[in-house]
Short mmCIF file of C-alpha atoms in Angstrom, two decimals:
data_model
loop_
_atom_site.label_atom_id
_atom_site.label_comp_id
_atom_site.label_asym_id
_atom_site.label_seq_id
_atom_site.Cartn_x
_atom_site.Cartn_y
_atom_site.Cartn_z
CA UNK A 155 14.03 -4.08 28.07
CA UNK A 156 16.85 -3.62 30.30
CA UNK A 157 20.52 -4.76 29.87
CA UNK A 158 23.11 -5.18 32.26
CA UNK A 159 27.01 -3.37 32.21
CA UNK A 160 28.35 -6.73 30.32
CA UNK A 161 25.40 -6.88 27.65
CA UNK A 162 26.59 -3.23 27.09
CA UNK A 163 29.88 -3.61 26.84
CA UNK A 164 29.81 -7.20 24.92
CA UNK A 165 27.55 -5.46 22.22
CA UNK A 166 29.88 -2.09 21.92
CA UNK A 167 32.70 -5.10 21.31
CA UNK A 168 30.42 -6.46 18.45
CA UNK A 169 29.34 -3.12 16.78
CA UNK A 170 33.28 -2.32 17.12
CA UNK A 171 34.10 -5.62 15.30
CA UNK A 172 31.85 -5.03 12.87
CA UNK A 173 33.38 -1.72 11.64
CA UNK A 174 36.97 -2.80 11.83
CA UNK A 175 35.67 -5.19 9.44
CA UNK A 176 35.21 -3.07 6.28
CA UNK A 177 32.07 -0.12 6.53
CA UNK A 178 29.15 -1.26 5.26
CA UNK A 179 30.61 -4.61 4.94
CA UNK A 180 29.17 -7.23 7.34
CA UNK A 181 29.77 -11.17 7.66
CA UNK A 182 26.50 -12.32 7.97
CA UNK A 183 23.27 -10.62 6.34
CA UNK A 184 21.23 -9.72 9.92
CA UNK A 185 17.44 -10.69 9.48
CA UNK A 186 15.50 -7.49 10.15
CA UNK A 187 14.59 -6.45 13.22
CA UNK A 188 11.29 -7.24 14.47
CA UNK A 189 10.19 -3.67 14.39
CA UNK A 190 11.22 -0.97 12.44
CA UNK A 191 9.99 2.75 10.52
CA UNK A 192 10.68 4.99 7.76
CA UNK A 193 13.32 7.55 9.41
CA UNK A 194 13.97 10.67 7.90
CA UNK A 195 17.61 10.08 8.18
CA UNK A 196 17.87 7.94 4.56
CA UNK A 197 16.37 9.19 1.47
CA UNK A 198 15.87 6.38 -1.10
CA UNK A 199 17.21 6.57 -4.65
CA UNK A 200 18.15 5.10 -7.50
CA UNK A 201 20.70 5.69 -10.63
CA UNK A 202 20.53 4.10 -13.90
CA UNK A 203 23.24 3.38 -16.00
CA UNK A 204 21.78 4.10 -19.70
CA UNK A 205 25.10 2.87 -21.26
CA UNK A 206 24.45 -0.33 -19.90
CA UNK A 207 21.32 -1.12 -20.44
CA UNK A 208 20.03 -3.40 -23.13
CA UNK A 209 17.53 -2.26 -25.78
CA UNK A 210 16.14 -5.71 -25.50
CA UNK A 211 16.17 -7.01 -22.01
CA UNK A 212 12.99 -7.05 -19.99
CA UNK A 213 14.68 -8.17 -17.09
CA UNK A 214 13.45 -5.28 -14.71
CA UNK A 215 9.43 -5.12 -15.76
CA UNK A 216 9.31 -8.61 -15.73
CA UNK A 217 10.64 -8.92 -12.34
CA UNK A 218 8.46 -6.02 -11.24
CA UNK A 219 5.00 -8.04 -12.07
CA UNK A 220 6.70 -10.70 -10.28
CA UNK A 221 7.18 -9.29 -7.26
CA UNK A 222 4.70 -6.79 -7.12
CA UNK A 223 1.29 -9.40 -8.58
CA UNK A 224 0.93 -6.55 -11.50
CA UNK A 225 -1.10 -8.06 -14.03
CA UNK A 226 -1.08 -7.61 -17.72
CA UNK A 227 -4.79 -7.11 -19.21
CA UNK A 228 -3.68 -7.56 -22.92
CA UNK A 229 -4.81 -4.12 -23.15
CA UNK A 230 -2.18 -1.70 -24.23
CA UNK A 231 -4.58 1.20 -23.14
CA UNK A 232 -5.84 -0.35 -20.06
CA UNK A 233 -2.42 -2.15 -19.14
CA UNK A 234 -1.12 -1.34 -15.67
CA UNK A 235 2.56 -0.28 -15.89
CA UNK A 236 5.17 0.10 -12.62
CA UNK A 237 8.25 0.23 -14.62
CA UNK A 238 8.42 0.30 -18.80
CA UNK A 239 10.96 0.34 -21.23
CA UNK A 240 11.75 3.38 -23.41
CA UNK A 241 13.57 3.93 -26.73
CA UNK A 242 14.64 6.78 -27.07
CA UNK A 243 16.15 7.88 -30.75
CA UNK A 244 17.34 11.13 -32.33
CA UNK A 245 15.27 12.13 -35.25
CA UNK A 246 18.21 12.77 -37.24
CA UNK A 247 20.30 10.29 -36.19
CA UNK A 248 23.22 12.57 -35.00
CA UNK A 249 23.46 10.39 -31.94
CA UNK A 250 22.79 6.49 -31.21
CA UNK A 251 19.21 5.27 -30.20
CA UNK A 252 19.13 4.95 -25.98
CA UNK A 253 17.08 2.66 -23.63
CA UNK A 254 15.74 3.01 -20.21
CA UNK A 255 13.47 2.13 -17.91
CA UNK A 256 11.19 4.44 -16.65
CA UNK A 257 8.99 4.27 -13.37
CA UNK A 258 8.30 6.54 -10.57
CA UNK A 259 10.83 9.25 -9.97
CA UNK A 260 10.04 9.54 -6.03
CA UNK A 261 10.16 13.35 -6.33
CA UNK A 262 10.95 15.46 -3.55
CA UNK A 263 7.84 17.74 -4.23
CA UNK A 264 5.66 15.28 -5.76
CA UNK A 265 2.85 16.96 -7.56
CA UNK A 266 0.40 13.64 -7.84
CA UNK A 267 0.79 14.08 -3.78
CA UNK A 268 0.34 17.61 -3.89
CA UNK A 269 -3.39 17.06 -6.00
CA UNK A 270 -4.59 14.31 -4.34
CA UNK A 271 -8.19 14.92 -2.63
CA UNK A 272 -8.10 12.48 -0.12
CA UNK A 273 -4.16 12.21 1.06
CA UNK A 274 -4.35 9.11 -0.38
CA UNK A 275 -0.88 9.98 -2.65
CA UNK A 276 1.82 11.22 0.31
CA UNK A 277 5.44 10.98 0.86
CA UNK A 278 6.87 8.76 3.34
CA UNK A 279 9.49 10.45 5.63
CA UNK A 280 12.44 8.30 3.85
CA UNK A 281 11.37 9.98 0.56
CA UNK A 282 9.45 7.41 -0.92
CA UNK A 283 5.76 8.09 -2.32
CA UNK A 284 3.21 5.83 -1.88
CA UNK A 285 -0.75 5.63 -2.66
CA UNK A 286 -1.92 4.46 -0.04
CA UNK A 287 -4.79 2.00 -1.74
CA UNK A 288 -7.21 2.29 1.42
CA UNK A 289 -7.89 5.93 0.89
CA UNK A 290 -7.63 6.61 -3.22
CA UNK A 291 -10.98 6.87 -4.65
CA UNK A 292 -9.84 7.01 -8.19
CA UNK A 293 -10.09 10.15 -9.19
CA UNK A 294 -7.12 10.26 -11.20
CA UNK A 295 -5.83 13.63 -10.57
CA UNK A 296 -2.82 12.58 -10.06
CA UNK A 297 -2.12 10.62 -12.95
CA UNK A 298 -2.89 13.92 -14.40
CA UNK A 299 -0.11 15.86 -12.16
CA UNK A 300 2.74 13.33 -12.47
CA UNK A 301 5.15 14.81 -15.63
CA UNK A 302 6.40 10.86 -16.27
CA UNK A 303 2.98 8.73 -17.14
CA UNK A 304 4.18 7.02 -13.50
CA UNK A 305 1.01 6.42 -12.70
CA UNK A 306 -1.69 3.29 -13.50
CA UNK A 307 -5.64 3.11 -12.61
CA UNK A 308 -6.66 -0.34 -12.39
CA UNK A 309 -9.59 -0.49 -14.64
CA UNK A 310 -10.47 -4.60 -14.27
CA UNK A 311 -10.90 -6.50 -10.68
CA UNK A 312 -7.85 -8.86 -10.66
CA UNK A 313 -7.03 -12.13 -8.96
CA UNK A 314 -4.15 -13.35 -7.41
CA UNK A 315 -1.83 -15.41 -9.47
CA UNK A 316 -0.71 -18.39 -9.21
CA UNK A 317 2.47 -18.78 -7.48
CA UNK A 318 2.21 -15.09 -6.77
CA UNK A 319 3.92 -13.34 -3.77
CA UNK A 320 2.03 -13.31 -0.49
CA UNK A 321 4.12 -10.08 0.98
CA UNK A 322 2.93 -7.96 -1.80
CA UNK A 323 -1.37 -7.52 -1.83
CA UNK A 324 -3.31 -7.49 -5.02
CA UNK A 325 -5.78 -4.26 -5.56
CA UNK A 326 -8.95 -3.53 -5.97
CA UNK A 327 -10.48 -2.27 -9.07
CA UNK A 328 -10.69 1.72 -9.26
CA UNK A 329 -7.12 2.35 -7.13
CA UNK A 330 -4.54 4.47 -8.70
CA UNK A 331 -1.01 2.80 -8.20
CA UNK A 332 2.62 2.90 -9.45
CA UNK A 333 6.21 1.93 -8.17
CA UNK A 334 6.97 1.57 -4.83
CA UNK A 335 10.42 1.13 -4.86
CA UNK A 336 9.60 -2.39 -3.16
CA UNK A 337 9.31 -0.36 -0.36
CA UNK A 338 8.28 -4.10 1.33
CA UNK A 339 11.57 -5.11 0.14
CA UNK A 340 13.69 -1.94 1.30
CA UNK A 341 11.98 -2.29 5.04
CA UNK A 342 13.77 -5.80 5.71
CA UNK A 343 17.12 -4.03 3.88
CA UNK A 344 17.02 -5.55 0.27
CA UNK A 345 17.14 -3.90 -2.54
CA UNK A 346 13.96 -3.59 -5.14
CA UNK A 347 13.12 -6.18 -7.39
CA UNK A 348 14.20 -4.80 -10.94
CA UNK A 349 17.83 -3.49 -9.44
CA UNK A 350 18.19 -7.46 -8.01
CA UNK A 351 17.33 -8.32 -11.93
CA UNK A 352 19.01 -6.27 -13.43
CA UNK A 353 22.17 -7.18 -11.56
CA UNK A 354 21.10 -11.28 -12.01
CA UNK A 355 20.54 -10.19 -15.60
CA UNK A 356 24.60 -9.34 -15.40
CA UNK A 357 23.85 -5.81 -16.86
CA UNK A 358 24.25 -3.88 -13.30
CA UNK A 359 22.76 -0.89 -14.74
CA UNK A 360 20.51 -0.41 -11.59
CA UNK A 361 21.80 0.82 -8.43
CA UNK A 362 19.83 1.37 -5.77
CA UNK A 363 20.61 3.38 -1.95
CA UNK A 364 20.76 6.04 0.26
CA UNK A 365 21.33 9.50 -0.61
CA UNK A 366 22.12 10.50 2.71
CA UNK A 367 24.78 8.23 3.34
CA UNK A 368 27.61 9.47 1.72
CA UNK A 369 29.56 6.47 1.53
CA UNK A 370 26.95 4.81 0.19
CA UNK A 371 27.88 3.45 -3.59
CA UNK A 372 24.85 5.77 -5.16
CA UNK A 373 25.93 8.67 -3.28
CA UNK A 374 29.55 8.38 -4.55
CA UNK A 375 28.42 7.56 -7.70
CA UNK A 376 26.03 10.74 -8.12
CA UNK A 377 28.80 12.44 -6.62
CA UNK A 378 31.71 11.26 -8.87
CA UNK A 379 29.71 11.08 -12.58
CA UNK A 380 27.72 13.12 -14.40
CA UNK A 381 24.01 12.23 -13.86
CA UNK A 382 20.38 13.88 -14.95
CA UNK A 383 16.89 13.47 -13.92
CA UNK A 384 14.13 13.51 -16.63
CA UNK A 385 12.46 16.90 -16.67
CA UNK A 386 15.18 18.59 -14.14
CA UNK A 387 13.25 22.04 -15.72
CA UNK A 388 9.95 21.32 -13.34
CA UNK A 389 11.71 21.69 -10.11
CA UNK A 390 10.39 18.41 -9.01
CA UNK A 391 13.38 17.21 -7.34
CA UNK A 392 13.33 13.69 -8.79
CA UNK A 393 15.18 10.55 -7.09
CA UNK A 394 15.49 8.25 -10.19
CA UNK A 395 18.79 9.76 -11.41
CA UNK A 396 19.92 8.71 -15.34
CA UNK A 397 23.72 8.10 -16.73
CA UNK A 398 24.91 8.92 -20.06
CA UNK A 399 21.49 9.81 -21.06
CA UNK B 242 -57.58 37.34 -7.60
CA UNK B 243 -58.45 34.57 -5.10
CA UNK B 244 -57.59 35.66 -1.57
CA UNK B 245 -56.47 33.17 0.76
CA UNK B 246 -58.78 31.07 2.89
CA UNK B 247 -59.53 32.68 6.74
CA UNK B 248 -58.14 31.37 9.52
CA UNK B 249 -61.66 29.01 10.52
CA UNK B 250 -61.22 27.03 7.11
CA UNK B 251 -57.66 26.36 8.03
CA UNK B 252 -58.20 25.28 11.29
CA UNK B 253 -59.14 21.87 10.45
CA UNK B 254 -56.28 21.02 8.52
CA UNK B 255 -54.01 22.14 11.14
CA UNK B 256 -55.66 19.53 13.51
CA UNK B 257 -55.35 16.74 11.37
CA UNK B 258 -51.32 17.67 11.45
CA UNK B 259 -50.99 17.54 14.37
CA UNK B 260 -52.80 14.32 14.82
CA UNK B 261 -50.69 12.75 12.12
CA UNK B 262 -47.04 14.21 13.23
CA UNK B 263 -47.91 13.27 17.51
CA UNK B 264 -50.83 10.76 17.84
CA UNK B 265 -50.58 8.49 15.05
CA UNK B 266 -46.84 7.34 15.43
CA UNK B 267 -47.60 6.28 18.59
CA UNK B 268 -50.52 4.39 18.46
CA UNK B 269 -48.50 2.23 15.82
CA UNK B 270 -45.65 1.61 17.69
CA UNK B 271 -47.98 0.22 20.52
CA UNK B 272 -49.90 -1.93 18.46
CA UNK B 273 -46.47 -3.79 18.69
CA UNK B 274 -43.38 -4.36 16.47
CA UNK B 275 -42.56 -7.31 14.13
CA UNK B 276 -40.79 -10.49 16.47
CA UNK B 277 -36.93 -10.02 15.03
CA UNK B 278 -35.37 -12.77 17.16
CA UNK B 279 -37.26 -15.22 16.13
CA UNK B 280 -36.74 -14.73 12.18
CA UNK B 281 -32.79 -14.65 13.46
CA UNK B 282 -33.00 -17.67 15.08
CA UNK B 283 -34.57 -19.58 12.40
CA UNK B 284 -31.88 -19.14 10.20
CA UNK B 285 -30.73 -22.54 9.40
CA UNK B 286 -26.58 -22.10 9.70
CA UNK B 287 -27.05 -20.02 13.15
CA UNK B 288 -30.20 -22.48 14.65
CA UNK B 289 -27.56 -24.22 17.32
CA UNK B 290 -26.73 -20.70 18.49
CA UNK B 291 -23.22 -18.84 17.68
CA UNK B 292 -20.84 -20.49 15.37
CA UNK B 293 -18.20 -22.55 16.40
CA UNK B 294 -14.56 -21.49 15.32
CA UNK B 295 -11.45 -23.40 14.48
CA UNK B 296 -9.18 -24.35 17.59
CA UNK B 297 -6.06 -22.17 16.28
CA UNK B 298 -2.77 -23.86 16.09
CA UNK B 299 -0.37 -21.92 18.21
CA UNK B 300 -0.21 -21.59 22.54
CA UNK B 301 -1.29 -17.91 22.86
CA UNK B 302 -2.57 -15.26 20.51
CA UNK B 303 -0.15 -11.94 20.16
CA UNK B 304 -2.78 -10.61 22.82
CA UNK B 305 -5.49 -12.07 25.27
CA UNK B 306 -8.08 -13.80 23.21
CA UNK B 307 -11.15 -11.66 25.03
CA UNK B 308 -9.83 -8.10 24.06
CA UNK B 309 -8.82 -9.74 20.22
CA UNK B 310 -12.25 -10.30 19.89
CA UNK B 311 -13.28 -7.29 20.96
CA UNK B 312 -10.52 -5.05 19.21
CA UNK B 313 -9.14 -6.87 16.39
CA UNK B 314 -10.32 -4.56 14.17
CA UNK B 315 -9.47 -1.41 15.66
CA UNK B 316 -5.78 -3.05 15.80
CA UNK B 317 -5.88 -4.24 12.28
CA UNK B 318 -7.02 -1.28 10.76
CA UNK B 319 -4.82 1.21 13.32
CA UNK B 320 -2.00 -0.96 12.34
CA UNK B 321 -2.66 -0.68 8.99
CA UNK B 322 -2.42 3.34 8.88
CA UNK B 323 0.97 2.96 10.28
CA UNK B 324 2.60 0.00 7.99
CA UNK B 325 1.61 1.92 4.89
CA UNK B 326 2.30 5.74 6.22
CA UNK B 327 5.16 5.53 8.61
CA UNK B 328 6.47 2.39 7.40
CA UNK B 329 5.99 1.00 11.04
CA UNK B 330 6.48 -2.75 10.29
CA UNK B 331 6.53 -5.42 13.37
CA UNK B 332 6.71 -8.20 12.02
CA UNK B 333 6.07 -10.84 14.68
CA UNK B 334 3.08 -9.25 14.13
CA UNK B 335 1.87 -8.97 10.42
CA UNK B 336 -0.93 -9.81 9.03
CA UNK B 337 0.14 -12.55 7.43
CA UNK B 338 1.42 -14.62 10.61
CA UNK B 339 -2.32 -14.75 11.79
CA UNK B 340 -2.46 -17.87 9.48
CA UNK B 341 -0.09 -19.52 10.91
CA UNK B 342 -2.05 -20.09 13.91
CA UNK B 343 -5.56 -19.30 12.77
CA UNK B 344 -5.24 -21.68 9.22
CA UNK B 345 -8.59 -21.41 7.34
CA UNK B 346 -9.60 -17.74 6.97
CA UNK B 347 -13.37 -19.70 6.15
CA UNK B 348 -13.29 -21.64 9.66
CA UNK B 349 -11.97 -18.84 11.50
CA UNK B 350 -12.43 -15.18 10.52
CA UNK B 351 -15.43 -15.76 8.25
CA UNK B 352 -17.07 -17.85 10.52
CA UNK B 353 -17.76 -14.81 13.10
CA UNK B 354 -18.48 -12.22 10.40
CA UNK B 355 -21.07 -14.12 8.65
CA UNK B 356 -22.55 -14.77 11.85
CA UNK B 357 -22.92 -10.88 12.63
CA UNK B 358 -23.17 -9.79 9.32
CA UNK B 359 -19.85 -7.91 9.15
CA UNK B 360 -18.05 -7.96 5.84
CA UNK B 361 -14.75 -6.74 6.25
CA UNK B 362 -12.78 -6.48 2.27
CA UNK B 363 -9.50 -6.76 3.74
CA UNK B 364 -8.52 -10.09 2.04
CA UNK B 365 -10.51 -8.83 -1.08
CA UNK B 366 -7.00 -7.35 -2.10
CA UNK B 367 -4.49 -8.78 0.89
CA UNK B 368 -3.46 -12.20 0.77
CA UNK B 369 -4.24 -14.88 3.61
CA UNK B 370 -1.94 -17.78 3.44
CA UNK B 371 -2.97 -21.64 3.26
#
């Protein structure tokens, strides 16, 4: 494609506009474009808010199935999990009983990537990990390897649902998989499904971003309060940071 | 302790090897090979020769229809490799907006593969859209 000195210059005006505006403020949301990639320049992650979340709001794991076609079996040992609720409480009850959702920490070394035979587990260059479902044969070494039960095998062939969402493919039986961080989602520029709940849900617990934008609200936020990551002892390098935990 | 037999009582077992590993293969392939067309052709869906596919909707496919037919799936799955590793996503070209000139995935897609026998599982797990 080639543009001419006027196309140039009109869309330097626009970009300019745009930033006088307010940063990372725009008028309109801009569809996608019709191609992009995973650039190294962002790195995905998320910080949760423990103070704010409710001990008995579902909001986020039920929005995950949605989104995502994740069944439920009825099975509590077979059950496929991207996202689950903890309580956590103090034996002696020196401090107040917590909850928090817990899914896939997107580690910077991830060692379910570093075990898996057939590459199937790897690390995109924007710093999420995915399984890629072609390749995983199901060994399960990886749901070994991952330090926060992440990780599901589906154990029953499944069906799509009804009124299920076409962007987001079912699996087959014998696949490992976990959270994605919607990564379908955070392609065209929205934000995963159990942040958007949790924020519908009026809690706001979830926030959601890059890391390597530093005026991006996670960034500040990570910057400005104290967080932790679950098992900060393993060297991991975990993305899913935790507040007041 | 039984020694073992001279060369003379050998010898005729040696010949009938070699008669079974050179001569006998080919006078059974000569004698002629089973007619596979013709069990082909009288397969009752197939009898009126290739299957006819669904006009699709749209003008023009995404590329000419002769090398789609030849490469489709080299595209798809090549395609496929870079969605889910690099995140490459074009999306005038996903999957899913071959339905919405090709409509049936039974008068279209399944049509050919039945036809040659092919049975891709890519919409065992991925969604095609009615």
């Amino acid at each position: 494609m080639t543009m001419d000195r006027r196309t140039v210059l009109g869309l330097g005006g626009v970009a300019a506009a745009g930033v006088a505006l307010a940063p990372g403020l725009t008028l309109i949301a801009a569809p996608p474009p019709d191609k992009s990639e995973a650039s190294g320049d962002q790195r995905w992650a998320m910080l949760i808010d423990v103070t704010k979340c409710e001990s008995n709001c579902t909001a986020c794991t039920r929005a995950c199935r949605q989104e995502n076609n994740v069944p439920l079996f009825g099975d509590p040992t077979r059950d496929i999990h991207w996202i689950r609720k903890l309580e956590i409480r103090d034996k002696d009850h020196r401090r107040p009983s917590v909850s928090l959702p817990v899914l896939c920490n997107h580690c910077e070394n991830p060692p379910c990537a570093h075990v898996c035979p057939t590459e199937a587990t790897f690390i995109r260059k924007d710093g999420i990990v995915l399984v890629d479902k072609h390749r995983c044969i199901g060994c399960r070494y990886c749901m070994l390897a991952c330090p926060y039960k992440a990780r599901s095998l589906v154990y029953h062939k499944t069906e799509f649902p009804e009124g299920g969402n076409p962007n987001v493919p079912i699996r087959a039986k014998g696949v490992v998989e976990k959270c994605t961080f919607c990564v379908h989602l955070v392609d065209d520029g929205k934000q995963p499904a159990c942040v958007q709940a949790c924020g519908h849900a009026g809690h706001k617990a979830m926030i959601f971003g890059d890391l390597n934008d530093p005026k991006s609200e996670i960034a500040m936020r990570i910057r400005e309060v104290k967080t932790q990551t679950i098992r900060e002892d393993l060297g991991l390098k975990p993305h899913v940071h935790y507040q007041g935990l | 302790m039984r020694s073992l037999p001279s060369y003379p009582a050998r010898f005729p077992l040696l010949l009938v090897l070699v008669w079974a590993i050179f001569v006998l293969p080919s006078v059974v392939l000569a004698s002629g090979t089973p007619d596979h067309d013709a069990s082909a052709n009288s397969h009752p869906s197939y009898a009126g020769g290739p299957p006819q596919l669904e006009k699709a909707k749209g003008e023009s496919c995404i590329r000419e229809t002769e090398w789609m037919r030849r490469n489709h799936m080299d595209f798809l799955k090549h395609r496929r490799a870079e969605t889910v590793r690099q995140g490459v996503r074009i999306r005038s070209e996903s999957l899913l907006k071959c339905a919405e000139c090709h409509q049936s995935h039974e008068k279209f897609c399944d049509q050919c593969h039945g036809y040659v026998s092919a049975s891709p599982d890519c919409f065992e797990c991925h969604v095609y859209p009615k």
